[in-house]
CSV table of C-alpha atoms in Angstrom, one decimal:
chain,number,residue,atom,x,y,z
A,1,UNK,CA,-99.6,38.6,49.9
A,2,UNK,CA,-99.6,41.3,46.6
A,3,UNK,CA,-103.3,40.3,45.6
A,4,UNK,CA,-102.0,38.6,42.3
A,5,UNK,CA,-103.1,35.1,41.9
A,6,UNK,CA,-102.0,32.9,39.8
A,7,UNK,CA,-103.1,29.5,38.6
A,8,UNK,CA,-102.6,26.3,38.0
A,9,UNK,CA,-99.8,26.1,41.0
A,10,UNK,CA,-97.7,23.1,39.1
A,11,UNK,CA,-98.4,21.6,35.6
A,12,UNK,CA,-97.0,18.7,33.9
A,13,UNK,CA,-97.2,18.8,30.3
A,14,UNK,CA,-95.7,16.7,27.9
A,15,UNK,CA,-93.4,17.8,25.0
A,16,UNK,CA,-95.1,19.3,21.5
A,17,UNK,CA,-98.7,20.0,23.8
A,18,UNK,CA,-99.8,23.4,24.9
A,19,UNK,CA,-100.5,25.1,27.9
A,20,UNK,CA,-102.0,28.1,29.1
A,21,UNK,CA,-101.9,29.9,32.6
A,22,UNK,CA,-104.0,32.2,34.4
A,23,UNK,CA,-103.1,34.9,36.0
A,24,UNK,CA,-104.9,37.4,38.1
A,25,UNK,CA,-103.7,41.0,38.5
A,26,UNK,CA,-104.0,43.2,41.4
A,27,UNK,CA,-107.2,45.4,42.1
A,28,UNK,CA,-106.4,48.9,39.9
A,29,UNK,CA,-103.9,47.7,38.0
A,30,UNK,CA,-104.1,47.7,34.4
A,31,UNK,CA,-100.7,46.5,33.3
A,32,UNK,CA,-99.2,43.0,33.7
A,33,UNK,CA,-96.1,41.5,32.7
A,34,UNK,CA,-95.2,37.8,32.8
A,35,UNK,CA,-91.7,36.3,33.4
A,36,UNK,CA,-89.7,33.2,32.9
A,37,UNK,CA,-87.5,31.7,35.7
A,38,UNK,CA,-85.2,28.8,35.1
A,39,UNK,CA,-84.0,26.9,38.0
A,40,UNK,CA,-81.3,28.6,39.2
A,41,UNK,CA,-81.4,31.7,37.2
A,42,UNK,CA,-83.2,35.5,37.2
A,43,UNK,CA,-86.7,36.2,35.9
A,44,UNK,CA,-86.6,36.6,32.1
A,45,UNK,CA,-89.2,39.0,30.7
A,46,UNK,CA,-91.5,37.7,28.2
A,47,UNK,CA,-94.2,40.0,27.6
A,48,UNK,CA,-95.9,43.0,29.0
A,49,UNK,CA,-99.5,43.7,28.1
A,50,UNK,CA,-101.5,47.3,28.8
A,51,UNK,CA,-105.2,47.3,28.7
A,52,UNK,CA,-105.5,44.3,26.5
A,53,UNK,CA,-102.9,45.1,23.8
A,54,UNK,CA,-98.8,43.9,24.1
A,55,UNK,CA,-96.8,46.8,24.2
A,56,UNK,CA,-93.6,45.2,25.1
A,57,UNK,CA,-92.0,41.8,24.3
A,58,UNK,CA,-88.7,39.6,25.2
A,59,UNK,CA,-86.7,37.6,23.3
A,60,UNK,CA,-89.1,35.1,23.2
A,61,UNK,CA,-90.2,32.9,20.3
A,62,UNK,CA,-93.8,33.7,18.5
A,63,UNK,CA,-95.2,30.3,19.9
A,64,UNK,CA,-95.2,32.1,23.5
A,65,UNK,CA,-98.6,34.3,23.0
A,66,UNK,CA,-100.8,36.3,25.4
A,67,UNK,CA,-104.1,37.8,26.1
A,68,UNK,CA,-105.2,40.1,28.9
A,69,UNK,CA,-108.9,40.7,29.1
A,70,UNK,CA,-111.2,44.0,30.3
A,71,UNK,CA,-111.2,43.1,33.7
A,72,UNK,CA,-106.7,43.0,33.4
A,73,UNK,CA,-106.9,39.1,34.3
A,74,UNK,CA,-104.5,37.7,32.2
A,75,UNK,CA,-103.4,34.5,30.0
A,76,UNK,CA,-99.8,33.0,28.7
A,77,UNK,CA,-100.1,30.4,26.3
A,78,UNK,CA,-97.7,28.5,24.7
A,79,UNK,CA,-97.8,26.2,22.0
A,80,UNK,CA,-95.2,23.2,20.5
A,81,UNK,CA,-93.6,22.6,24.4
A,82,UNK,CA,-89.9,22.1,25.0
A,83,UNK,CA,-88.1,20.5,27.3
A,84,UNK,CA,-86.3,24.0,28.3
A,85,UNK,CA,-90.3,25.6,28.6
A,86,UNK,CA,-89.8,23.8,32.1
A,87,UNK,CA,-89.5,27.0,34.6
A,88,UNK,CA,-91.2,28.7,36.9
A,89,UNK,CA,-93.5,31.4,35.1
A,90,UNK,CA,-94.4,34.8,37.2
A,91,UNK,CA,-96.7,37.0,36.6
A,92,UNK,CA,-96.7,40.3,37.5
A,93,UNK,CA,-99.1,43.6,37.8
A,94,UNK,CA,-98.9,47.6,38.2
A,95,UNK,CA,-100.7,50.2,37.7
A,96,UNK,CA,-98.8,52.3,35.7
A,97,UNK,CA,-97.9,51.4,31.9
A,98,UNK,CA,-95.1,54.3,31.4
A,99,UNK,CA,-92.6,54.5,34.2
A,100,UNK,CA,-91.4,51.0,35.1
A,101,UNK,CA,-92.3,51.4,39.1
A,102,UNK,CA,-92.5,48.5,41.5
A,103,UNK,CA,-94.5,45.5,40.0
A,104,UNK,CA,-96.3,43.0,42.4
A,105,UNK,CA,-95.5,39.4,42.1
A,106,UNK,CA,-97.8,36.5,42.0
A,107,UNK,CA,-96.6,33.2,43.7
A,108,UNK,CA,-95.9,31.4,39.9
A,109,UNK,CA,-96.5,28.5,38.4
A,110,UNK,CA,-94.1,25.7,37.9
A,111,UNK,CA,-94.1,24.1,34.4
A,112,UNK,CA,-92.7,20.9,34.0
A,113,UNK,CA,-92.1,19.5,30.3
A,114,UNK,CA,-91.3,15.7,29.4
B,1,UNK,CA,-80.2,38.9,28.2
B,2,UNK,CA,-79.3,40.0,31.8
B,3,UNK,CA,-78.4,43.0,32.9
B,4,UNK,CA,-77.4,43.0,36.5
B,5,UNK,CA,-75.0,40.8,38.2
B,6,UNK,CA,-75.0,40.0,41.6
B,7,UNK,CA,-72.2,39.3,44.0
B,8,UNK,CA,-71.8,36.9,45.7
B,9,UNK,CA,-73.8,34.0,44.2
B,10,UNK,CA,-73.8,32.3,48.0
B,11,UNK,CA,-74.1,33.9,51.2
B,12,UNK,CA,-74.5,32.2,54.6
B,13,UNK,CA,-74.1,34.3,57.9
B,14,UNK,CA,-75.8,33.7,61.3
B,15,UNK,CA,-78.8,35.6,63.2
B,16,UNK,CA,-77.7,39.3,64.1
B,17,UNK,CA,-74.8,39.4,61.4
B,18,UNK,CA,-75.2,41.8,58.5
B,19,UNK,CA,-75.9,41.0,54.9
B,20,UNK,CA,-74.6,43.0,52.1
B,21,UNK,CA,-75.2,42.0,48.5
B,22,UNK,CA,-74.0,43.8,45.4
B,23,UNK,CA,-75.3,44.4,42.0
B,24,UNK,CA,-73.7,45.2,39.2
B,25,UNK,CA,-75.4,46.4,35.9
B,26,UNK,CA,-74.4,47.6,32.4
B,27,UNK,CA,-76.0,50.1,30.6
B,28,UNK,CA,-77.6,53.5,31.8
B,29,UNK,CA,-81.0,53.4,34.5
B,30,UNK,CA,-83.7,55.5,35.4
B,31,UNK,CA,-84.0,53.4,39.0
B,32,UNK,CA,-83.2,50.2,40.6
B,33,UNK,CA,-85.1,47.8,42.4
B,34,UNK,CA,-84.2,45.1,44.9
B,35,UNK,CA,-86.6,42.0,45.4
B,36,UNK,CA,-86.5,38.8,47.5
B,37,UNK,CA,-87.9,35.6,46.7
B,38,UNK,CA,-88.7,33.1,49.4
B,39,UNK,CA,-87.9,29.0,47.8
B,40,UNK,CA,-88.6,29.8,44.0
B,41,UNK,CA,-91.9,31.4,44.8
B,42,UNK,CA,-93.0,35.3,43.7
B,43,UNK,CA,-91.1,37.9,43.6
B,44,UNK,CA,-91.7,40.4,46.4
B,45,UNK,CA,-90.6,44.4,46.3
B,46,UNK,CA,-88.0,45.5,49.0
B,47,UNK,CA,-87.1,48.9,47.6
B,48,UNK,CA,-86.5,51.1,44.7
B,49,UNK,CA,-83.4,53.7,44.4
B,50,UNK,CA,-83.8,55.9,41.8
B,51,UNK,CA,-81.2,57.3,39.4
B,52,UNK,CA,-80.4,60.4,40.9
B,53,UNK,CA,-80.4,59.4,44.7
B,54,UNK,CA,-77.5,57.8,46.8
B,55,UNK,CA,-79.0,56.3,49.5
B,56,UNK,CA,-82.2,55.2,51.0
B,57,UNK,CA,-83.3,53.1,54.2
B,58,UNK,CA,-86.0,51.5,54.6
B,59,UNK,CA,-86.1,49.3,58.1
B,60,UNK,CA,-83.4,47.3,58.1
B,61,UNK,CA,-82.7,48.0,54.4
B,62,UNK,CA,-79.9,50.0,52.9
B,63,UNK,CA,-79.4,50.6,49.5
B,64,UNK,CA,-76.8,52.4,47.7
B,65,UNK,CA,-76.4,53.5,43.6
B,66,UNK,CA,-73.1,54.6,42.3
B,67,UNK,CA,-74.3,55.2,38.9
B,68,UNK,CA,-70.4,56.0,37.9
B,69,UNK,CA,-69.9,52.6,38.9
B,70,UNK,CA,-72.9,51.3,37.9
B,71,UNK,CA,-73.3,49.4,40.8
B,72,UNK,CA,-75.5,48.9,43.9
B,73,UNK,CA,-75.2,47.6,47.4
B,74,UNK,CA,-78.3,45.9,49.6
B,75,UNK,CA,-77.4,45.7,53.0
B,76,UNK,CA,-79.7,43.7,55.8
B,77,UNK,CA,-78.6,44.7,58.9
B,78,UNK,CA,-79.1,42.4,62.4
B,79,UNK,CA,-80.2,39.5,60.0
B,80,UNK,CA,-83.1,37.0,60.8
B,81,UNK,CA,-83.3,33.1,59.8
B,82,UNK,CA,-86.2,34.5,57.9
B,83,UNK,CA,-84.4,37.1,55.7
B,84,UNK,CA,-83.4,33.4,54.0
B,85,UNK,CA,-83.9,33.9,50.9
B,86,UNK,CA,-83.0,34.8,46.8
B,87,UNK,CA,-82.3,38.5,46.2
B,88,UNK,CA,-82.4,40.1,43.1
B,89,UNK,CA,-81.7,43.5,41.5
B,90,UNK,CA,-83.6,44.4,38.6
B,91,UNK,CA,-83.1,47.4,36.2
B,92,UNK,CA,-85.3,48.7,34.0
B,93,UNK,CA,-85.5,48.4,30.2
B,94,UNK,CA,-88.3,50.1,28.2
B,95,UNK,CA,-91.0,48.2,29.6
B,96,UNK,CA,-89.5,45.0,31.1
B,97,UNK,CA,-87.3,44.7,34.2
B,98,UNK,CA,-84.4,43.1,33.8
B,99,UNK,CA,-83.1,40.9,36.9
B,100,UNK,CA,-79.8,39.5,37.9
B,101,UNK,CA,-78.9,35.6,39.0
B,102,UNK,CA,-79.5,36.7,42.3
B,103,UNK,CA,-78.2,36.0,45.5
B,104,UNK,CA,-78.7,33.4,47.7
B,105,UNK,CA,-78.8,34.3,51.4
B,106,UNK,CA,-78.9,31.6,54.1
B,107,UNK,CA,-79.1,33.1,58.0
B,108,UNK,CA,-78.5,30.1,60.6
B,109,UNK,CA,-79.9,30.8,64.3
């Protein structure tokens, strides 16, 4: 267990709604980042936010936005749902917004669009 | 886009055999990290090799960086049905890591 929790666990959604998950961080941290995982593929990085602003984005498209509040829990929404939005979506936290040093994982949560 | 490459995609060996992985990547590091994932859940930290080291243990863990090569070896020694599992390097890139495909490691008892 890494102390980063994230919810819902699974999610159905239907294409064109929105979504937004919940994540967590660690105790002391004050940086999270949240990932993509396709089935079958590596985490993609999609954003990273450091105390409450976005100081580092992925190749993702505008409609995938975030929000991390004062107490570093943190939000992913995204708005106009594909079908290829279905993936696993990780969150994870360190305490440390220069150096890239080891980042703790939550468990995910799996997105289903259809 | 993703930077590392792992090799091989599929590995299956039995209980006491050892593991080794390899990871490619492409473009200059400050470390490398290895992670394992258990059935598409989080990630979880094995180790991290920085830039200007060779070699470092932890447990049964043994990691290598040739950074001429810009490559790196995980090997799991006397393997475990639960070292089962997705491993991933991951490199770092401003402020994301950026992870392989991962290799898939099946240990039958």
């Amino acid at each position: 267990e890494t102390g980063v929790t994230q919810s819902p666990t699974h999610l159905i959604k239907t294409r064109g709604q929105q979504v937004t998950l919940r994540c967590s961080s660690q105790s002391g941290h004050n940086t999270v980042s949240w990932y993509q995982q396709a089935l079958g593929q590596g985490p993609q990085f999609i954003f990273q936010y450091y105390r409450e602003e976005e100081n580092g984005r992925g190749n993702f498209p505008p409609r995938f936005s975030g929000l991390q509040f004062p107490n570093y829990s943190s939000e992913l929404n995204v708005n106009a749902l594909e079908l290829d939005d279905s993936a696993l979506y990780l969150c994870a936290s360190r305490n440390d917004r220069g150096a890239t040093y080891e980042q703790y994982f939550g468990p995910g949560t799996r997105l289903t669009v259809t | 886009s993703q930077q590392g490459e792992e090799d091989p995609q599929a590995l299956s060996i039995q209980e006491g055999e050892n593991a080794t992985m390899n990871c490619s990547y492409k473009t200059s590091i400050n470390n490398l990290q290895w992670y394992r994932q258990n059935s598409g859940r989080g990630l979880v930290h094995l180790i991290l090799i920085r830039s200007n080291e060779r070699e470092k243990h932890s447990g049964r863990l043994r990691v290598t960086l040739d950074t001429s090569k810009k490559s790196s070896s995980l090997l799991i020694t006397a393997s475990r049905a639960a070292d089962t599992a997705s491993y991933f390097c991951a490199t770092d890139e401003s402020t994301a890591l950026i992870f392989g495909k991962g290799t898939t490691l099946s240990v039958s008892s």
